[in-house]
Amino acid sequence: MANKAESKEQFVHAVFESIAPKYDLMNDILSFRRHKAWRKFTMAKMKMQPGNTALDLCCGTCDWTISMAETSGGAITGLDFSRNMLDVGKVKVTERGLQNSIALVQGNAMELPFEDDRFDYVTIGFGLRNVPDLRQVLHEMKRVVKPGGMVVCLELSKPTWQPFKSIYYFYFQKILPFLGKLFAKRYEQYKWLPDSLVQFPGREELAEIFGETGLKQVQAYPLTGGIAALHIGVKETQYV
């Protein structure tokens, strides 16, 4: 099992190292630019306050990291295992003058290099389906968020109603890899994206896993016909 997890981790790392320069362009193409609306919806549900801190896992090129820094003005940390993705993100952070608000860390979401109860929010955007063990990552997210803080996951999901479901899967499995080849000169890497969704839990199942992790007040929102979903859970406040 460990070898399988390590193999997935190595493959995913190679995928994102190679697609980093075209990642933002492909996000726009592959989501029909909906990923920006999804993030805006998520930020509204999070209700960040001035000075709030956050850890953004699998932060990639830092779009969500930047949104949180601009919203709260607090200290935001972005973590990703791909140095190439972080390098692209660092340029965007610098362009917005947020170097003093955002710290970028190369690290593993499975073993977070942070103490317990540190952040007001811990987020992961379009990264949970790529980790070797999503339950381990959720446990780590819960560990480092403060009591009363939010664990937030924005991720691709599985539409359930027809005929949209059939159309979506045809696009995702047949057309998307060719778009990756056309625009980013990467076919196998973008074939990985639909493949990664096959084993990933649907919206309701992921909500149950949030609860099994010990998170409370779990909310799950379908987005754009269910092709993406937002999950939010709260770490229980500890009373002495």
Steps between C-alpha positions, in 0.01 A plus 500: 500500500787732588664435164173579319466827693863592430454418131193726477680778684799483265281494190282791612812699591638445149165601346484834679868577457451464123171691460582792734566761226163434333302416815302826523414502129385140513289565811310764305453273200411184688249657740357746245636769737262378770779436751514874575127508578539191718776667699290815540209291633737324738643824634146627568422185702828526694423854625861584577556783746784756509816341637390140449780255424483212254695208360431422133602143416590394147500875433635459147540839334348675802170644370309398813795586724499852357122536536520418869791737559316785326180426693635464854827689492626233740790261467431236233718197431493315169638145490563285195736213417573633151781756489405598144142579605626705795738691274207604278301594810787702644501725194128571546546567872780746425299674226224570755744621765399227745845371590454609862160332532564168323761239586550220246622162623600192304361209697280193522129529582519154659745623767452870566801677654283708736397475863147414615226765514687762299273633221150649486441326166661209321402469134570268209393585146496235225765300682327248725434251219873497421636408844596140588262487801225763522402395853854556623502846341165589658629386840806721454280794397287450810810476718650833398178703489396679819201379704201671342693541174398376156631221281401585141524286187414618148527213257373348179211264562258268322178634345203274569219615269454403136557590223759741638689216671561314171599816314739601778673163518539488122664844510715421802623162381521544122542870420691638798825305441511622140454859617796442730702377205391794283555784748762366739671235284414245770267208428580239765506762775150622417375146452593460866239757607191300398669182618557656843130575538389140446619383844412824678190498725185681390362803683294314761768239565765770552268677744479175698879474503519856635275386786705185558808720531333668797398822330167651603232709325598342168353675197521381138403718204471377138637746244414528128280194482720305737822506296662661804414506868584707806536325837537686828550352846568665837745377761321453829570763762679355799354583836705476816 
